[in-house]
CSV table of C-alpha atoms in Angstrom, one decimal:
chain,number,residue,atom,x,y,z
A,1,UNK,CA,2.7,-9.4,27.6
A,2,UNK,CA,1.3,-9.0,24.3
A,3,UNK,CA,4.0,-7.9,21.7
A,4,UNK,CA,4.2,-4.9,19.2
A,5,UNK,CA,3.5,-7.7,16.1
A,6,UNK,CA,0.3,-8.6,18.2
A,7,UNK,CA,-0.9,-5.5,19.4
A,8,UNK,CA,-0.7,-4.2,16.1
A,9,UNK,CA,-2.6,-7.5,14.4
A,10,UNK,CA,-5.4,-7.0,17.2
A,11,UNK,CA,-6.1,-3.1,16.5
A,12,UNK,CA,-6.3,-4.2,12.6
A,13,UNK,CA,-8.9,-7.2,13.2
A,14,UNK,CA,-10.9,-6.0,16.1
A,15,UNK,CA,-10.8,-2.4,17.3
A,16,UNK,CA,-14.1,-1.5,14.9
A,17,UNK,CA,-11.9,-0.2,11.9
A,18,UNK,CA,-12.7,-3.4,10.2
A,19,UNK,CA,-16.9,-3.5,9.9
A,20,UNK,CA,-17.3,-7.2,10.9
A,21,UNK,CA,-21.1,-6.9,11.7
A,22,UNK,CA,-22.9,-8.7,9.0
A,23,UNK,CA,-25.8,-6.7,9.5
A,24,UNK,CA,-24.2,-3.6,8.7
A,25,UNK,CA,-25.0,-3.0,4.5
A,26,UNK,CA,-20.8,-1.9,4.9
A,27,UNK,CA,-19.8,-5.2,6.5
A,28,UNK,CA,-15.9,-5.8,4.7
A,29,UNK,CA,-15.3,-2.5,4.7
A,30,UNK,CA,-12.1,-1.3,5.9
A,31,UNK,CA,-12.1,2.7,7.7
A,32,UNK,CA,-8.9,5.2,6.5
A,33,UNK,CA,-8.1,5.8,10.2
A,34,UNK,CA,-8.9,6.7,13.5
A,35,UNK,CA,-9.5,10.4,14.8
A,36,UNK,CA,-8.1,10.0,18.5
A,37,UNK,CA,-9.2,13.5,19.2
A,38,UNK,CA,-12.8,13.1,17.5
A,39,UNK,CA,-13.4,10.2,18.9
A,40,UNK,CA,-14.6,8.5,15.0
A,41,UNK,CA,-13.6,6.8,12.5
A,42,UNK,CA,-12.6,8.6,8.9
A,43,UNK,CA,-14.5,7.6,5.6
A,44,UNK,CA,-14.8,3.4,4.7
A,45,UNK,CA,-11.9,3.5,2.0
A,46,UNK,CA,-12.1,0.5,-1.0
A,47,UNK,CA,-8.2,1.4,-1.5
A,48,UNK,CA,-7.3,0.3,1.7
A,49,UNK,CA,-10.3,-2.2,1.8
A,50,UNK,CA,-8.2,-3.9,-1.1
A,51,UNK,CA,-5.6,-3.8,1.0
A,52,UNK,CA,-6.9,-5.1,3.9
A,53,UNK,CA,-7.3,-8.5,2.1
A,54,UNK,CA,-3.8,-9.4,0.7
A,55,UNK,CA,-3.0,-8.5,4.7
A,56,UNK,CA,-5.5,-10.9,6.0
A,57,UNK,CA,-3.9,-13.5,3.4
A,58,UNK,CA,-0.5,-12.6,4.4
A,59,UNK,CA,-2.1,-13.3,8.3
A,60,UNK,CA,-3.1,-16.7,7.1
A,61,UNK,CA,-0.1,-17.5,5.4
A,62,UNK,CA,1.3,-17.1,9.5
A,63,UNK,CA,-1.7,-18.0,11.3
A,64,UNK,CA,-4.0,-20.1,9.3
A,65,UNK,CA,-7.1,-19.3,11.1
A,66,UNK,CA,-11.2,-19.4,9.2
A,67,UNK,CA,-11.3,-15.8,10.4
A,68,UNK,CA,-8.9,-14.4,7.6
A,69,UNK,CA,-10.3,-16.6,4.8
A,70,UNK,CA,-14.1,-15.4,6.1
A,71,UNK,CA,-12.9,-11.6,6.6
A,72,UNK,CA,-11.4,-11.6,2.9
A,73,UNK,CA,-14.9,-12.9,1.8
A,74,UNK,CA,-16.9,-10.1,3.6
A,75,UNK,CA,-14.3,-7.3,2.0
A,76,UNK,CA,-14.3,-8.4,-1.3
A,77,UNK,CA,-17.9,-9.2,-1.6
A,78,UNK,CA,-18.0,-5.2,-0.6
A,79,UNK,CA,-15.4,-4.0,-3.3
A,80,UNK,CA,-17.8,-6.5,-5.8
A,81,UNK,CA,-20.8,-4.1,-4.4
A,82,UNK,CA,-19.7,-1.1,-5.3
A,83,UNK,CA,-18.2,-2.1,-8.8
A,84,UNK,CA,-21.3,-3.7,-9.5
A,85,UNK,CA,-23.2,-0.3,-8.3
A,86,UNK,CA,-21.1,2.5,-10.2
A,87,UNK,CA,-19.5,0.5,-12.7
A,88,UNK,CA,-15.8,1.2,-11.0
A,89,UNK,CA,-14.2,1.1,-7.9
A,90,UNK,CA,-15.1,4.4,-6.4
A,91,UNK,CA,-12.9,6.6,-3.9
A,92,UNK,CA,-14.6,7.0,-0.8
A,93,UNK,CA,-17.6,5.8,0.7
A,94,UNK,CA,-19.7,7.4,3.7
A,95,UNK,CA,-23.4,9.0,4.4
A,96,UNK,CA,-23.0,11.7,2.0
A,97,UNK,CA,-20.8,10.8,-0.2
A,98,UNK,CA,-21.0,12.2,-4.0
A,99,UNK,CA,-18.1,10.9,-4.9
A,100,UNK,CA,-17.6,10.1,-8.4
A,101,UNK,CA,-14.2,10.0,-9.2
A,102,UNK,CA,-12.5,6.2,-9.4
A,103,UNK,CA,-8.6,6.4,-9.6
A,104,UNK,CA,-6.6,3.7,-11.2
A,105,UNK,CA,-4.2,3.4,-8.7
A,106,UNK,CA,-7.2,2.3,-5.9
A,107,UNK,CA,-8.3,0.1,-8.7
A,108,UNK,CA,-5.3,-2.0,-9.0
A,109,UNK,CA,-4.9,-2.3,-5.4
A,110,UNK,CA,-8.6,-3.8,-5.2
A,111,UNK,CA,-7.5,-5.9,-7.9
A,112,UNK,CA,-4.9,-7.5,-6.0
A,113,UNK,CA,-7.3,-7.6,-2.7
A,114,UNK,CA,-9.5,-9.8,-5.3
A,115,UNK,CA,-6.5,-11.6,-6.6
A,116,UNK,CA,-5.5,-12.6,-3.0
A,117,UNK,CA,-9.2,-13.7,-1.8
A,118,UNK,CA,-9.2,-15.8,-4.8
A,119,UNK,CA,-5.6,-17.7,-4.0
A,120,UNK,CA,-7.3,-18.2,0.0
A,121,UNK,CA,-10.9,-19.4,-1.0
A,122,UNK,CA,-9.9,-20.4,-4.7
A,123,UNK,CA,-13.2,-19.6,-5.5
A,124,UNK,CA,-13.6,-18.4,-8.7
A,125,UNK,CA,-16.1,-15.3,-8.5
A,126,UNK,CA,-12.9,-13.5,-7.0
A,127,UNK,CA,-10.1,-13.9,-10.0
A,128,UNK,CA,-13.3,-13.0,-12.2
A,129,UNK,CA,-13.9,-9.9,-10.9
A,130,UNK,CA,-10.1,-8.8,-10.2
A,131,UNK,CA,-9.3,-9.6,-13.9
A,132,UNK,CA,-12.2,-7.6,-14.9
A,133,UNK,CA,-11.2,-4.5,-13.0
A,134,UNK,CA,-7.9,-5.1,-15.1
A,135,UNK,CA,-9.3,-5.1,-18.2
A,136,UNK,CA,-11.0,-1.7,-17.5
A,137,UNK,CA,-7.7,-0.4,-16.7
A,138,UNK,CA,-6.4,-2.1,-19.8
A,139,UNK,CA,-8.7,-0.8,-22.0
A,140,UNK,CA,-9.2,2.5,-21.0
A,141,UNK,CA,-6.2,3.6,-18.7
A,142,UNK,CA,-2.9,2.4,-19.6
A,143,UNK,CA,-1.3,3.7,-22.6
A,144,UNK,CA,0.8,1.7,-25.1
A,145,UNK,CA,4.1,2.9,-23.0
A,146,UNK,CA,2.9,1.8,-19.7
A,147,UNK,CA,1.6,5.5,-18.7
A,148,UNK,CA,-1.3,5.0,-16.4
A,149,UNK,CA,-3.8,8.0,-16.7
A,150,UNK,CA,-4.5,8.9,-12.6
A,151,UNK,CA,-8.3,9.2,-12.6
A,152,UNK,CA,-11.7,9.0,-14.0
A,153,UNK,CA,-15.0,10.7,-13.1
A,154,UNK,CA,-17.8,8.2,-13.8
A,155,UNK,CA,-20.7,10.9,-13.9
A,156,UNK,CA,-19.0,11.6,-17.3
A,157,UNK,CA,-17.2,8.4,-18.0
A,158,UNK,CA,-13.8,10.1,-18.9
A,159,UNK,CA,-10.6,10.1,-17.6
A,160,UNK,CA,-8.7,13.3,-16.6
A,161,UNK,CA,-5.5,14.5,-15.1
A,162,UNK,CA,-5.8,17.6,-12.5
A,163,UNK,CA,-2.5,19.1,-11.2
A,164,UNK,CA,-4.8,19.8,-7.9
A,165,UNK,CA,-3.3,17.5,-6.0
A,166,UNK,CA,-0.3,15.0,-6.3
A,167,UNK,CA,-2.7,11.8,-6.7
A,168,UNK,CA,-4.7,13.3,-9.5
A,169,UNK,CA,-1.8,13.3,-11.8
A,170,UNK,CA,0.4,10.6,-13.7
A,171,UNK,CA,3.2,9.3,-11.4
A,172,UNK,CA,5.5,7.1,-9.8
A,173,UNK,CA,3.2,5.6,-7.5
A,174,UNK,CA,1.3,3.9,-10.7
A,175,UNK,CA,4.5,1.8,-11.5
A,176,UNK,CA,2.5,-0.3,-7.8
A,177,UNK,CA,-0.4,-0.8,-10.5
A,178,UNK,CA,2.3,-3.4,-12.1
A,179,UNK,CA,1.8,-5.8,-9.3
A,180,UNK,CA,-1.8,-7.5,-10.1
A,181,UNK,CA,-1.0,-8.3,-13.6
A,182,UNK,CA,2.2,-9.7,-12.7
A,183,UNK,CA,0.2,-11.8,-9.9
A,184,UNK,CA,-2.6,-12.3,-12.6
A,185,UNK,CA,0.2,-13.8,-14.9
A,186,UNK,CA,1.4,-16.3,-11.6
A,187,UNK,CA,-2.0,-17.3,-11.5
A,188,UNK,CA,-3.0,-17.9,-15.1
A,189,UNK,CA,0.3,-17.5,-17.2
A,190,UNK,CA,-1.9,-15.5,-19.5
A,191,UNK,CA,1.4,-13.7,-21.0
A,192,UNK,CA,-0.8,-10.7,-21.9
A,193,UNK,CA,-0.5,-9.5,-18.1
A,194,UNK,CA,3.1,-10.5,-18.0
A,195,UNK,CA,3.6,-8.2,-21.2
A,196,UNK,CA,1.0,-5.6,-19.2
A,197,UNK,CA,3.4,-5.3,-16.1
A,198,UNK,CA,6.3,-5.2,-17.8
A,199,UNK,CA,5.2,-2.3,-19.7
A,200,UNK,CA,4.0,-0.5,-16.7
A,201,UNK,CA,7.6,-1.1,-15.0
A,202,UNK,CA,9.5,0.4,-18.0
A,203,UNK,CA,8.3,3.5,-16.9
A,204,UNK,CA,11.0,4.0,-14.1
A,205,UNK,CA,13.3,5.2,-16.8
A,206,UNK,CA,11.6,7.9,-17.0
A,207,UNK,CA,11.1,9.2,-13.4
A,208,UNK,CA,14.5,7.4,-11.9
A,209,UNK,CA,17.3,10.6,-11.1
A,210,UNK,CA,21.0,10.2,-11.7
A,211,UNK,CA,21.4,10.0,-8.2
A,212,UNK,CA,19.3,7.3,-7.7
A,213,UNK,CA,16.3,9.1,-6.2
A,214,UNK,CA,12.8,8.9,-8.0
A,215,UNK,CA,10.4,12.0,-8.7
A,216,UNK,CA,6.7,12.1,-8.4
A,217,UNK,CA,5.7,13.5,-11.6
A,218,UNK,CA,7.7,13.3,-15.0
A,219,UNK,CA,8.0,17.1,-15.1
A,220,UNK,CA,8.6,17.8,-11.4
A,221,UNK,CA,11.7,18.2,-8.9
A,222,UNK,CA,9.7,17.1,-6.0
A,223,UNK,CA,10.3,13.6,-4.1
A,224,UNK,CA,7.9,12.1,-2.3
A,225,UNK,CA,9.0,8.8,-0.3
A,226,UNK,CA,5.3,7.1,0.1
A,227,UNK,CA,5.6,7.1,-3.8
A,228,UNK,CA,9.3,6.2,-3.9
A,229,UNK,CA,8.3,3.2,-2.0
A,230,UNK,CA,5.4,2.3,-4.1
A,231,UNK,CA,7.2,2.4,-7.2
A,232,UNK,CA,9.7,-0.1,-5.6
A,233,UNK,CA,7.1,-2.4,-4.5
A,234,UNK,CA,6.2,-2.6,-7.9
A,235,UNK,CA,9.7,-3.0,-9.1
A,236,UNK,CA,10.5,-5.4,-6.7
A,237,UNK,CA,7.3,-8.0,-7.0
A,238,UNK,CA,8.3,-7.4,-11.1
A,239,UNK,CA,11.9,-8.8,-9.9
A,240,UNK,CA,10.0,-11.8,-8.5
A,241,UNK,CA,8.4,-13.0,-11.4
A,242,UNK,CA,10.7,-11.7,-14.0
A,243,UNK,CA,14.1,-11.8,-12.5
A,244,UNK,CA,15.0,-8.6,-14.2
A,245,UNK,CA,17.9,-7.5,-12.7
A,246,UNK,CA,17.3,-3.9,-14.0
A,247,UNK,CA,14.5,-3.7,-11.4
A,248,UNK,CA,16.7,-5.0,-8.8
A,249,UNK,CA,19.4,-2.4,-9.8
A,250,UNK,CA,17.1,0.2,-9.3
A,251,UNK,CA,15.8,-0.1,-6.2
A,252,UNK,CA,19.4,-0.8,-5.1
A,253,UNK,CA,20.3,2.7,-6.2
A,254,UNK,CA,16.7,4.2,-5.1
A,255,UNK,CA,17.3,2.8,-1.3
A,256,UNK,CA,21.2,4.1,-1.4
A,257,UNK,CA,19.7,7.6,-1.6
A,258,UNK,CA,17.1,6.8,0.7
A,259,UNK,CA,19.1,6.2,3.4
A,260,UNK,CA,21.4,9.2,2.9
A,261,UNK,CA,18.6,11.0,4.3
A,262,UNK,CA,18.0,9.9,7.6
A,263,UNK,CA,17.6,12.1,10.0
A,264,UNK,CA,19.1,12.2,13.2
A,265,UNK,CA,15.6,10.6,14.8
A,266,UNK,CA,15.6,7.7,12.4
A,267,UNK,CA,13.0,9.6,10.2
A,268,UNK,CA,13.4,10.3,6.9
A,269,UNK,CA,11.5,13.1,5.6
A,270,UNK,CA,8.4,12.3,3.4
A,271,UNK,CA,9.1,15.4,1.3
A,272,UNK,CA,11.9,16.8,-0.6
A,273,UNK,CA,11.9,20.0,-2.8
A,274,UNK,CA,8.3,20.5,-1.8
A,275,UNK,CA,7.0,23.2,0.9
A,276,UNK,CA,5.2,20.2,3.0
A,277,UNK,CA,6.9,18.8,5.8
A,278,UNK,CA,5.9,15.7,7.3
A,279,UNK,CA,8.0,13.0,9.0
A,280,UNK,CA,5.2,10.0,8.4
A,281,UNK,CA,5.5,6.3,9.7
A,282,UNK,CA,3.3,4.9,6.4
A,283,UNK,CA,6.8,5.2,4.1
A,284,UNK,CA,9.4,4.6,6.7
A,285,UNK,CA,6.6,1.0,7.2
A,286,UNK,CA,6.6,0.6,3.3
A,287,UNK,CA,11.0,1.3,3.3
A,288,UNK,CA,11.7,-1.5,5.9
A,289,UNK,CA,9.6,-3.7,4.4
A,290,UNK,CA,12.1,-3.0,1.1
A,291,UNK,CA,15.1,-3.2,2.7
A,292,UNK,CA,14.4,-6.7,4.0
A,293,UNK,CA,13.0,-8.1,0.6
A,294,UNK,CA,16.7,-6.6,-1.2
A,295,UNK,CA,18.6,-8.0,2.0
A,296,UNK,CA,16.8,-11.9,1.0
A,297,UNK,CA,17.7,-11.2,-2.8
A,298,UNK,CA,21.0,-10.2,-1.9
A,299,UNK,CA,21.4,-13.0,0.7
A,300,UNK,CA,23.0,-10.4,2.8
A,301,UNK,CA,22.2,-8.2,6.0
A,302,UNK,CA,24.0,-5.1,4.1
A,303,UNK,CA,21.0,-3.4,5.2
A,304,UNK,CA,19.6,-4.4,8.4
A,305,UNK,CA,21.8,-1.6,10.5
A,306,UNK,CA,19.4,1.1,8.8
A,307,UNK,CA,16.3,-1.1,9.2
A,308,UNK,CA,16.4,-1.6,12.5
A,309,UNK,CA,17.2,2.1,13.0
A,310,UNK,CA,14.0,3.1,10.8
A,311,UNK,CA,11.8,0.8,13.0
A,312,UNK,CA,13.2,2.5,16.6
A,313,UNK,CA,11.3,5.4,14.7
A,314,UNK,CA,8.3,3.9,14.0
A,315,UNK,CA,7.7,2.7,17.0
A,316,UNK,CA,7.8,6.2,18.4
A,317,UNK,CA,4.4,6.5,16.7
A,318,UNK,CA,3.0,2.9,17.9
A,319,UNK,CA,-0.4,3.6,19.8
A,320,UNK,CA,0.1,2.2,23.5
A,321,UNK,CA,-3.5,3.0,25.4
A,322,UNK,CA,-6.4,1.0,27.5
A,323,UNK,CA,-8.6,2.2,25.0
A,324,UNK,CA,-8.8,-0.6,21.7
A,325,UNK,CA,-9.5,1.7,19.3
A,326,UNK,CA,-6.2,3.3,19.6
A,327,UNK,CA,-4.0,0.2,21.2
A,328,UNK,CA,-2.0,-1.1,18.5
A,329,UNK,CA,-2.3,1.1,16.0
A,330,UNK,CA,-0.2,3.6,14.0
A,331,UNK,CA,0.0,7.5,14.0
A,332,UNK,CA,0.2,8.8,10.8
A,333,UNK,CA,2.7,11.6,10.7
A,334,UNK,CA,5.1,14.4,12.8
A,335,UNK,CA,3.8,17.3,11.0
A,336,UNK,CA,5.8,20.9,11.6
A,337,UNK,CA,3.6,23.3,13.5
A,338,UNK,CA,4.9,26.7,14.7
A,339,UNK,CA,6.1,25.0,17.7
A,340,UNK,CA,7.8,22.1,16.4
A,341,UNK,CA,7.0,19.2,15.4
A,342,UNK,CA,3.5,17.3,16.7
A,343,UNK,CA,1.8,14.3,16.2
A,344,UNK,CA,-1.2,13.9,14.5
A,345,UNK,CA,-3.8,11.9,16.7
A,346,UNK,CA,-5.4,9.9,14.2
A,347,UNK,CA,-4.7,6.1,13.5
A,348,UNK,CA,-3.7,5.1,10.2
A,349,UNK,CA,-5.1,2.0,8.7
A,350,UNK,CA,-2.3,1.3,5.3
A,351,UNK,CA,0.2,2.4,7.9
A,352,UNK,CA,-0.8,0.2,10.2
A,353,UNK,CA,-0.9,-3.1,7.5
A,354,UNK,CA,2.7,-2.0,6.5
A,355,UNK,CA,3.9,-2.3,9.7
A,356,UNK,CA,2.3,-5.4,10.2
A,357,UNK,CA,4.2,-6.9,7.5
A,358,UNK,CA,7.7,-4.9,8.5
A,359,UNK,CA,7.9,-6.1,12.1
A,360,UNK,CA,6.9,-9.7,11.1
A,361,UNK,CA,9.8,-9.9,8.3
A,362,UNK,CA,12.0,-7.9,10.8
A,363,UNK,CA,11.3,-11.0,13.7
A,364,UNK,CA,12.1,-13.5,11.8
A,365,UNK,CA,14.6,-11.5,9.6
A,366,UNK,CA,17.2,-15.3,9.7
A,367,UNK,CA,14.4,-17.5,8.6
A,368,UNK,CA,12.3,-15.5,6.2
A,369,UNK,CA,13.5,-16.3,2.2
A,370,UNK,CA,12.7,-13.8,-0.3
A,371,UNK,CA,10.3,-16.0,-2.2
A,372,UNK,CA,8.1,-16.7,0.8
A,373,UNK,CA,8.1,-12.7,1.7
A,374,UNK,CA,7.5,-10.9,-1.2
A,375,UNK,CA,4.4,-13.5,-2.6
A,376,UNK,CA,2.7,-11.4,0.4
A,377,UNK,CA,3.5,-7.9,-0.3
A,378,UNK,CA,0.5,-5.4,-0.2
């Protein structure tokens, strides 16, 4: 019998969501999910493109197998494409797309995708054209204190803030952003980076509650866990090449107030002081993966109680079907309708790649060290 680590490895590299046809002017790019009901696939996503590749390094790191070096080729030399074509990594590609905004956060995550293809093919092309999306960020988004400014719309070549939607404004999900120049610094000990990340990480100071918990937006009461967890990741890869405890302490106190909300399903809610309600497997994915990397620093199992009860969740939202395009994967969310709460029927790709990662870590939860974990954290 195949198992859930498998299953969920086989929907990422062969149920179509990856375009592996090299005759196909998309080939390397990755789909945003799934539509079970629709029967199609959502729009082919650079973001999640990006991180498709540290996943298929992470895959080699287990596996060593061509097929993840020559996949991480065929993604990157898309992301290259479409930097070369508008000048920035765009948000969203399909038929009709006039999409024109690029958002810095998707930028640094192609970044890393681009750091990672260089570290499996060491060929140079890729580092080149990571550390050149960096310096665009650099040069035009991050601000002397480490603010990262969310967006910017290439028809005018400026960038904006829009309190439209959460990920159109400054928040704690850029504190991720941290993670290629910390890598970039691994790779090159170019201190500038080092000094860059650090910078970027500072930031927590200001979005970090008294009780540990960590708001979206500077001037906002609202929580949102995806974010939470994404400005951990960045804390906790800055922990890995700093060894500032501060970061460590953080996420200590960030995950302590984290798992005072679990629910009685093993969910955790994905909104706090916020109308929405959504009971999503991407964060609770991103949360074990956390809990494991502070259980290896620690050199404990203080919290692998709470993982395992997070991943009885999850798995309530593993696809199990005879059809491949939905065998393996990840539903996205519960979401509260008038009668309860319902899935939603579409496969998630990021959720899908963080759970990869979690159930791996959570297998071999005795053997895995710190060190050889978090070097693969996408």
């Amino acid at each position: 019998m195949t198992s859930s680590y498998e299953k969920t490895q086989n929907w990422l590299m062969t149920s179509g969501l990856f375009v592996s046809d090299v005759n196909n002017k998309n080939c390397g790019g990755v789909h945003s999910f799934y539509d079970e009901k629709e029967n199609q696939y959502g729009f082919l996503y650079p973001e999640i493109t990006g991180y498709f590749i540290s996943c298929l390094r992470f895959l080699n790191n287990q596996h060593n197998d061509e097929i993840f070096s020559q996949y991480a080729k065929y993604s990157s030399n898309w992301l290259i494409k479409i930097y070369e074509k508008y000048g920035a990594i765009i948000q969203g590609i399909d038929s009709n797309s006039k999409n024109t905004f690029s958002y810095s956060f998707d930028s640094a995550i192609c970044a890393k995708g681009l750091l990672d293809c260089y570290e499996l093919n060491n060929e140079k092309k890729y580092l080149d054209y990571g550390e050149q999306i960096m310096n665009d960020l650099i040069a035009e988004a991050i601000g002397s204190d480490g603010s990262v400014k969310p967006f910017k719309d290439i028809s005018t070549n400026k960038y904006q803030e829009s309190n439209q939607v959460w990920y159109k404004q400054e928040g704690c999900l850029h504190i991720k952003t941290a993670i290629p120049f910390f890598q970039s610094y691994k790779i090159t000990t170019d201190e500038k980076q080092l000094k860059i990340g650090e910078k970027i990480c500072k930031k927590i100071n200001t979005y970090q509650n008294s009780d540990g918990s960590i708001k979206l937006h500077i001037n906002s009461q609202i929580i949102n866990l995806h974010t939470l967890c994404y400005a951990l990741e960045g804390l906790l890869y800055g922990f890995y090449v700093t060894n500032n405890e501060d970061y460590h302490y953080r996420c200590e106190r960030a995950v302590d107030w984290c798992l005072n909300q679990i629910n009685d399903d093993g969910s955790i809610s994905l909104w706090f002081n916020s109308k929405y309600k959504s009971k999503a497997a991407y964060p609770i994915s991103q949360l074990i993966r956390i809990l494991i990397l502070l259980d290896k620093i620690n050199n404990n199992s203080k919290y692998k109680p709470q993982t395992k009860i997070l991943y009885e969740f999850l798995k309530t939202l593993h696809g199990f079907h005879s059809d491949p395009k939905i065998d393996g994967g990840f539903y996205e969310e519960y979401y509260k309708s008038l009668f309860g709460w319902k899935k939603r029927m579409r496969l998630n790709s990021w959720t899908t790649m963080f759970a990869l990662q979690g159930i791996n870590w959570l297998e071999n939860y005795d053997s895995v060290t710190f060190e050889n974990t978090i070097k693969y954290l996408y």
